[in-house]
XYZ file of C-alpha atoms in Angstrom:
551
model
C 86.951 -26.898 39.999
C 88.357 -29.145 37.294
C 89.122 -27.404 33.886
C 89.244 -29.777 30.804
C 92.324 -29.726 28.725
C 92.117 -27.562 25.709
C 89.533 -25.247 27.101
C 89.852 -21.684 28.283
C 89.455 -20.857 31.834
C 86.310 -19.060 32.890
C 88.151 -15.713 33.210
C 89.431 -15.772 29.451
C 86.271 -14.086 27.994
C 86.527 -11.346 30.495
C 90.106 -10.621 29.593
C 89.110 -10.561 25.969
C 86.386 -8.080 26.581
C 88.779 -5.829 28.531
C 91.291 -5.864 25.780
C 88.791 -4.999 23.143
C 87.459 -2.271 25.382
C 91.006 -0.702 25.829
C 91.657 -0.710 22.058
C 88.323 0.542 21.070
C 88.457 4.176 21.942
C 86.353 5.150 18.895
C 83.948 2.203 19.141
C 80.243 2.878 18.611
C 79.401 3.450 22.266
C 82.582 5.545 22.833
C 81.667 7.642 19.830
C 78.186 8.231 21.275
C 79.837 9.166 24.723
C 82.278 11.548 22.859
C 79.367 13.092 20.925
C 77.447 13.551 24.187
C 80.342 15.131 25.955
C 80.719 17.492 22.922
C 77.167 18.563 23.088
C 77.378 19.372 26.849
C 80.689 20.899 26.720
C 80.485 23.318 23.794
C 78.501 25.942 25.742
C 80.606 25.171 28.824
C 83.867 25.516 27.042
C 82.919 28.618 25.195
C 81.815 30.232 28.492
C 85.133 29.220 30.047
C 87.099 30.570 27.222
C 85.202 33.852 27.328
C 85.738 34.100 31.197
C 89.520 33.316 31.159
C 90.583 35.260 28.045
C 88.162 38.054 27.897
C 86.790 38.347 31.454
C 89.287 40.939 32.762
C 88.978 44.786 32.474
C 87.554 47.616 34.542
C 84.255 45.762 35.369
C 86.124 42.712 36.815
C 88.406 44.873 38.774
C 85.366 46.660 40.265
C 83.613 43.375 41.152
C 86.673 41.992 42.987
C 87.212 45.131 44.959
C 83.654 45.634 46.071
C 81.282 42.743 45.771
C 83.157 39.428 45.158
C 83.477 38.419 48.881
C 79.939 39.311 49.702
C 78.725 37.308 46.779
C 80.857 34.224 47.948
C 80.020 34.507 51.667
C 76.180 34.793 50.778
C 76.397 31.831 48.374
C 78.150 29.560 50.956
C 75.539 30.555 53.660
C 72.563 29.818 51.400
C 74.081 26.537 50.323
C 74.850 25.328 53.806
C 71.431 26.440 55.074
C 69.739 24.695 52.020
C 71.657 21.407 52.681
C 70.687 21.281 56.271
C 67.062 21.900 55.778
C 66.784 19.424 52.870
C 68.608 16.613 54.693
C 66.447 17.149 57.965
C 63.270 16.956 55.844
C 63.648 14.870 52.614
C 65.377 11.781 54.083
C 63.070 11.019 57.102
C 59.970 11.513 55.111
C 61.192 9.247 52.175
C 61.932 6.561 54.906
C 58.654 7.022 56.519
C 56.580 6.757 53.334
C 58.597 3.849 52.030
C 58.992 1.511 55.057
C 56.005 2.389 57.340
C 52.229 2.526 57.158
C 50.434 5.444 59.014
C 47.397 7.574 58.309
C 47.732 9.355 55.027
C 50.919 7.581 53.832
C 49.607 6.853 50.389
C 48.593 10.485 49.912
C 51.810 11.923 51.090
C 53.890 9.641 48.932
C 53.218 11.779 45.943
C 52.111 14.964 47.685
C 55.672 15.406 48.993
C 56.898 15.573 45.335
C 54.855 18.440 44.266
C 57.155 21.322 45.303
C 59.463 20.180 42.498
C 57.103 21.675 40.006
C 56.960 25.137 41.726
C 59.727 27.646 40.604
C 61.912 28.822 43.358
C 61.527 32.430 42.609
C 57.679 32.149 42.596
C 57.847 30.638 46.121
C 60.052 33.595 47.080
C 57.366 35.922 45.848
C 54.757 34.074 47.705
C 56.591 33.634 51.043
C 57.700 37.310 50.855
C 53.988 38.313 50.721
C 52.950 35.786 53.460
C 55.734 36.528 56.027
C 56.332 40.220 55.128
C 55.290 42.955 57.605
C 52.086 43.721 55.649
C 51.474 39.848 55.149
C 48.648 37.916 56.737
C 51.041 36.227 59.178
C 52.372 39.253 60.852
C 49.212 41.095 60.476
C 47.456 38.381 62.267
C 50.165 38.237 64.941
C 49.704 42.019 65.547
C 45.876 41.609 65.692
C 46.216 38.790 68.375
C 48.893 40.344 70.561
C 48.078 44.073 70.104
C 51.815 44.710 69.387
C 53.231 47.000 66.753
C 55.782 45.914 64.092
C 58.520 47.408 66.204
C 57.620 45.578 69.465
C 58.591 42.131 68.406
C 61.190 40.196 66.437
C 60.254 38.262 63.407
C 62.639 36.254 61.057
C 63.610 38.180 57.892
C 62.715 36.394 54.795
C 64.953 38.822 52.877
C 68.109 37.373 54.056
C 70.577 34.360 53.307
C 68.615 32.371 55.792
C 65.221 33.344 54.309
C 66.635 32.417 50.740
C 67.829 29.101 52.114
C 64.317 28.579 53.594
C 62.687 29.304 50.216
C 65.072 27.257 48.058
C 65.081 24.184 50.255
C 61.360 24.233 50.106
C 61.404 24.155 46.424
C 64.309 21.690 46.094
C 63.966 19.079 48.869
C 62.098 16.794 46.361
C 65.575 16.145 44.729
C 66.676 14.189 47.612
C 63.270 12.897 48.576
C 62.991 11.217 45.200
C 66.450 9.672 45.069
C 66.213 8.618 48.765
C 62.802 7.083 48.219
C 64.072 5.237 44.988
C 67.076 3.888 46.960
C 64.873 2.659 49.918
C 62.342 1.137 47.462
C 64.998 -1.000 45.835
C 67.027 -2.132 48.911
C 66.990 -5.711 49.971
C 64.505 -6.463 52.724
C 66.711 -9.543 53.458
C 69.389 -7.321 54.834
C 67.027 -5.320 57.029
C 65.557 -8.667 58.262
C 69.084 -9.808 59.080
C 69.622 -6.698 61.241
C 66.324 -7.149 62.988
C 67.137 -10.748 63.840
C 70.414 -9.612 65.485
C 68.450 -7.332 67.773
C 68.884 -4.070 66.007
C 65.923 -1.581 66.802
C 64.250 0.365 64.031
C 66.257 3.662 64.538
C 69.572 1.557 64.449
C 68.637 -0.335 61.263
C 67.864 2.896 59.500
C 71.186 4.599 60.669
C 73.411 1.585 60.228
C 71.938 -0.387 57.360
C 69.372 1.501 55.143
C 71.081 4.899 55.252
C 74.503 3.761 54.280
C 73.044 1.845 51.402
C 71.046 4.794 50.246
C 73.942 7.125 50.526
C 74.993 7.366 47.015
C 71.592 8.169 45.867
C 71.020 10.847 48.664
C 74.429 12.399 47.918
C 73.435 12.547 44.279
C 70.277 14.173 44.925
C 71.785 16.642 47.350
C 74.464 17.596 44.794
C 71.778 18.312 42.207
C 69.751 20.497 44.712
C 72.782 22.467 45.743
C 73.946 23.020 42.159
C 70.465 24.318 41.423
C 70.433 26.562 44.414
C 73.866 27.916 43.641
C 72.693 28.759 40.032
C 69.545 30.363 41.375
C 68.866 33.842 40.359
C 65.115 34.784 40.656
C 64.700 33.924 44.366
C 68.075 35.455 45.542
C 67.625 38.703 43.490
C 64.059 39.289 44.708
C 64.881 38.483 48.342
C 67.904 40.926 47.937
C 70.543 38.289 48.641
C 73.755 39.078 46.618
C 74.938 35.568 45.685
C 77.456 34.671 42.950
C 74.685 34.218 40.367
C 73.171 37.488 41.039
C 76.644 38.852 40.410
C 76.688 37.247 37.181
C 73.588 38.615 35.892
C 74.490 42.157 37.220
C 77.648 42.055 35.333
C 75.705 41.200 32.132
C 72.728 43.398 32.552
C 73.828 46.294 34.668
C 77.522 46.567 33.323
C 76.990 45.107 29.904
C 79.967 42.857 30.352
C 79.119 39.241 29.651
C 82.826 38.390 29.810
C 83.117 39.507 33.309
C 79.957 37.601 34.155
C 81.509 34.502 32.602
C 84.535 34.972 34.723
C 82.380 35.101 37.919
C 80.650 32.023 36.810
C 84.060 30.249 36.962
C 83.819 30.399 40.756
C 80.362 28.739 40.619
C 81.915 25.944 38.597
C 84.831 25.553 40.950
C 82.580 25.601 43.998
C 80.460 22.846 42.370
C 83.272 20.766 41.421
C 84.725 21.091 44.782
C 81.449 19.820 46.455
C 81.235 16.842 43.978
C 84.992 16.008 44.707
C 84.509 16.211 48.523
C 81.456 13.953 48.458
C 83.436 11.235 46.483
C 86.396 11.630 48.610
C 84.462 11.307 51.760
C 82.746 7.996 50.249
C 86.281 6.712 49.540
C 85.222 5.039 46.300
C 82.894 2.820 48.104
C 79.726 1.541 46.726
C 76.713 -0.278 47.934
C 75.358 -3.198 46.110
C 72.626 -5.713 46.907
C 74.332 -8.979 46.067
C 71.611 -11.208 47.534
C 69.486 -13.201 44.992
C 66.572 -13.345 47.273
C 64.077 -10.418 46.978
C 60.793 -10.225 48.900
C 57.972 -8.027 48.631
C 58.185 -4.671 50.530
C 56.087 -5.084 53.674
C 55.608 -1.760 55.618
C 55.536 -1.846 59.437
C 52.413 -0.077 60.782
C 53.189 2.792 63.273
C 50.405 2.576 66.028
C 48.958 5.260 68.141
C 50.892 8.467 68.686
C 53.795 7.230 66.536
C 51.530 7.056 63.476
C 49.930 10.529 64.186
C 53.480 12.071 64.634
C 54.556 10.559 61.329
C 51.431 12.086 59.693
C 52.023 15.512 61.350
C 55.786 15.500 60.194
C 54.725 14.655 56.474
C 51.874 17.201 56.543
C 54.195 19.908 57.829
C 56.839 19.346 55.141
C 54.093 19.278 52.426
C 52.673 22.589 53.710
C 56.020 24.183 53.915
C 57.141 23.231 50.366
C 53.708 23.430 48.556
C 50.422 23.984 50.273
C 51.035 27.409 52.127
C 52.732 29.170 49.089
C 50.577 27.685 46.515
C 47.353 28.438 48.480
C 48.387 31.997 48.646
C 48.911 32.088 44.929
C 45.429 30.484 44.304
C 43.759 33.087 46.546
C 45.487 35.931 44.729
C 44.595 34.592 41.252
C 40.915 34.042 42.248
C 40.792 37.453 43.952
C 41.655 39.191 40.559
C 40.727 36.597 38.063
C 39.190 39.299 35.881
C 42.664 40.874 35.453
C 44.567 37.554 34.658
C 45.422 37.198 30.959
C 45.100 33.735 29.215
C 48.093 31.497 29.160
C 47.163 28.595 26.921
C 49.731 29.482 24.317
C 52.551 29.874 26.718
C 51.562 26.586 28.192
C 51.753 24.775 24.736
C 55.127 26.435 24.000
C 56.524 25.204 27.606
C 55.317 21.621 27.076
C 57.041 21.473 23.679
C 60.266 22.773 24.904
C 60.238 20.709 28.195
C 59.644 17.462 26.331
C 62.245 18.215 23.816
C 64.849 19.380 26.332
C 64.129 16.693 28.912
C 64.313 13.831 26.318
C 67.591 14.968 24.876
C 69.168 15.644 28.266
C 68.073 12.337 29.498
C 69.496 10.451 26.386
C 72.874 12.320 26.874
C 72.933 11.685 30.612
C 72.155 7.937 30.048
C 75.060 7.743 27.542
C 77.615 9.361 29.888
C 76.435 7.424 33.016
C 76.926 4.103 31.196
C 80.242 5.210 29.771
C 81.390 5.993 33.286
C 80.124 2.710 34.645
C 82.131 0.789 32.110
C 85.297 2.622 33.570
C 85.913 4.584 30.303
C 87.870 7.965 30.704
C 85.530 9.770 28.436
C 82.656 8.889 30.637
C 84.285 10.114 33.669
C 85.185 13.462 31.688
C 81.570 13.595 30.669
C 80.580 13.475 34.410
C 82.705 16.500 35.330
C 81.547 18.327 32.283
C 77.942 17.818 32.994
C 78.428 18.986 36.547
C 80.183 22.092 35.341
C 77.186 22.878 32.978
C 74.694 22.411 35.861
C 76.656 24.852 38.069
C 76.442 27.532 35.524
C 73.428 29.987 35.228
C 71.308 29.442 32.135
C 72.074 32.987 30.785
C 75.825 32.313 30.791
C 75.348 29.070 29.001
C 73.143 30.817 26.544
C 75.844 33.325 25.913
C 78.369 30.515 25.363
C 75.934 28.818 22.902
C 75.593 32.073 20.909
C 79.299 32.500 20.849
C 79.882 29.109 19.627
C 77.125 29.578 17.060
C 78.760 32.725 15.664
C 81.648 30.794 14.504
C 79.314 28.522 12.238
C 77.528 29.621 9.057
C 74.107 29.276 10.408
C 71.299 31.863 10.266
C 69.321 32.617 13.488
C 65.978 31.416 12.359
C 63.156 30.309 14.682
C 63.772 26.656 14.147
C 67.571 27.356 14.855
C 66.833 29.326 17.977
C 64.756 26.371 19.401
C 67.584 23.926 18.540
C 70.105 26.040 20.316
C 67.845 26.408 23.240
C 67.393 22.561 23.561
C 71.157 22.251 23.270
C 71.491 24.694 26.205
C 68.931 22.786 28.106
C 71.117 19.557 27.517
C 74.213 21.398 28.771
C 72.424 22.880 31.825
C 70.453 19.811 32.797
C 72.280 16.740 31.712
C 73.786 16.434 35.204
C 70.400 15.788 36.546
C 70.048 12.709 34.441
C 73.657 11.544 34.794
C 73.790 11.818 38.653
C 70.486 9.973 39.236
C 71.170 7.154 36.758
C 74.737 6.811 38.052
C 73.366 6.325 41.642
C 71.082 3.581 40.394
C 73.833 1.889 38.349
C 76.037 1.813 41.395
C 73.504 -0.143 43.223
C 73.019 -2.712 40.473
C 74.999 -5.852 41.140
C 78.180 -5.760 38.949
C 78.214 -9.484 38.647
C 75.083 -9.551 36.372
C 76.872 -7.212 33.889
C 79.926 -9.253 34.055
C 78.056 -12.463 33.301
C 76.203 -11.040 30.441
C 79.493 -9.799 28.805
C 81.205 -13.287 29.396
C 78.180 -14.786 27.502
C 79.004 -12.400 24.512
C 76.489 -9.675 25.198
C 77.682 -6.377 23.693
C 77.787 -3.305 25.877
C 74.618 -1.937 24.362
C 72.833 -5.124 25.047
C 74.051 -5.207 28.624
C 72.905 -1.706 29.301
C 69.361 -2.265 27.769
C 68.738 -5.647 29.124
C 70.575 -5.604 32.516
C 71.377 -2.147 33.644
C 68.216 -0.395 32.933
C 65.644 -2.645 34.280
C 67.479 -2.572 37.646
C 67.454 1.089 37.882
C 63.869 1.961 36.714
C 63.077 4.047 39.916
C 66.190 5.989 39.375
C 65.675 6.792 35.760
C 61.985 7.672 36.225
C 63.292 10.289 38.931
C 65.699 11.637 36.420
C 63.046 12.022 33.703
C 60.692 13.820 36.164
C 63.511 16.164 37.317
C 64.596 16.877 33.709
C 61.013 17.577 32.507
C 60.169 19.918 35.417
C 63.442 21.703 35.393
C 63.252 22.406 31.605
C 59.646 23.419 32.184
C 60.776 26.007 34.860
C 64.039 27.261 33.043
C 63.865 31.036 32.716
C 67.093 32.806 31.860
C 68.216 30.731 28.818
C 64.676 30.886 27.587
C 64.491 34.552 27.931
C 67.653 35.000 25.647
C 67.278 32.399 23.080
C 63.520 31.877 22.513
C 62.146 32.973 19.173
C 60.395 36.290 19.088
C 56.802 36.012 20.501
C 57.475 32.490 21.916
C 56.650 33.044 25.671
C 56.775 30.055 28.048
C 54.901 29.872 31.381
C 58.182 30.669 33.183
C 58.686 33.859 30.931
C 55.221 34.977 31.578
C 55.314 34.503 35.432
C 58.679 36.241 35.521
C 57.552 39.276 33.499
C 54.475 39.585 35.752
C 56.445 39.144 38.989
C 59.181 41.742 38.060
C 56.251 44.272 37.330
C 54.797 43.573 40.879
C 51.773 41.900 39.509
C 51.879 38.867 41.683
C 48.156 38.051 41.045
C 48.973 37.737 37.263
C 51.998 35.729 37.982
C 50.144 33.136 40.092
C 48.221 31.584 37.022
C 51.168 30.653 34.988
C 53.118 29.443 38.018
C 50.089 27.237 38.924
C 49.985 25.852 35.314
C 53.756 24.903 35.689
C 52.708 22.893 38.623
C 49.746 21.266 36.804
C 51.935 20.258 33.862
C 54.260 18.574 36.181
C 51.490 16.787 38.160
C 50.993 13.861 35.752
C 54.640 12.852 35.617
C 54.893 13.200 39.374
C 51.932 10.646 39.769
C 53.504 8.304 37.429
C 56.724 8.489 39.255
C 55.036 7.872 42.610
C 53.438 4.728 40.944
C 56.834 3.471 39.764
C 58.588 3.941 42.931
C 55.819 2.320 45.025
C 55.433 -0.852 42.614
C 58.895 -1.203 41.111
C 61.036 -3.665 42.913
C 63.610 -6.077 41.591
C 61.923 -9.395 40.726
C 58.511 -7.819 40.768
C 56.348 -6.517 37.955
C 54.759 -3.147 38.790
């Protein structure tokens, strides 16, 4: 290539941009990233300070001598079982509905997302009723066989394995959504090249599609495991003593929030270790579709028994995660409909808080993800801070928020309580937005952003006009996860909501703890109904959005 005298070489603008980026630590986008990190980190840092400097004493000594290793072992067992069941169900079903045509595919493409709208502790109540000794499953088994309860073995739902069974049923859509988004945006040209070289369908999936989708799958699995580690309702009801149960017992039974904060530090360390291990295993590798040729997604038809097997597999996963437990709740709510109080006020409160919390958390997660993609240190720090917040139970973050608020001259009015609650939602769920957007940004060709900046586009213009259009499926998944998670959030809402400001999650929890499962069924079903519209919108975006194609 010939370069005319007196002109700069093509790489000069890029070097200039790099020099400006190094010297502009407090530039506009960096200031936004710093503000986002502070918003997330304030409750986290307050909690860490409480745990480190005020978390000792007699309560902590008692916990370490009696319960600590039980908490840790049960947590590890639940996480291992949850990860195994999620990977075994979410990734194959995402591949089937994205790349193949079989009876019921269009229906299952959005039905498989519905478990995300069901709170884990509600599924625990439903499955405990279904699979318990007095439940319909074992009762029917005894009626058919003539055996008594002592004459046969039946899996115990009230165990670490049962807790993993329930949590994976509620959380597998995390991986299903991110995996489906990754499969939807992959380059068909790469798969066609593998087919032309003689690779069979299973080999194309294992060696081409799966490695390309691995960042998105890992991001979804990390979110699911962090949510499982921070779960309280399901584990407590099923009698599984996890670290989160220990945190709540330290606060509610012993009245020592500082000891609970110190125990939460173990959750943070466990989550950060999982995130570090995943990145170490990946070795910093990324997967980008650099081909400029994009073609429409043509699904291959599964004939005969293969199509029937795919239909049965998707149906079983859907029934496990949604149909069976929700059908039981519907039956209970109808059986005692005259004793179910109205929940319209709680529904309105839930939607307001969910929209506010999801919008704020998504914006903060987007700012941090873009800052990290630009290679800025504050963006990397924001990723770790967001992961720390997601690992902490909502009640612990609520304590941290109240502690931080006590240092400011602000009165605790209803409006202030809602603002603090939204801030805790941001700290708790920003990782859901950050991880999903980050996975999408990693798949976007870096050459496009470099070309835009070399033509003088600012970082903000590059993010809006280049990065976001390429990761629409990932951002849609992030918005769905954030909305539904804030809709289901229970502990922080219980502690920080204004007086007489009940949400659906609060009502369901209150009825369930009073052993009024029939009354808890209606607010739980309303949570699912509120999440149904965003689920359908997400399914449409995932099915129709591909690079170079208008949905």
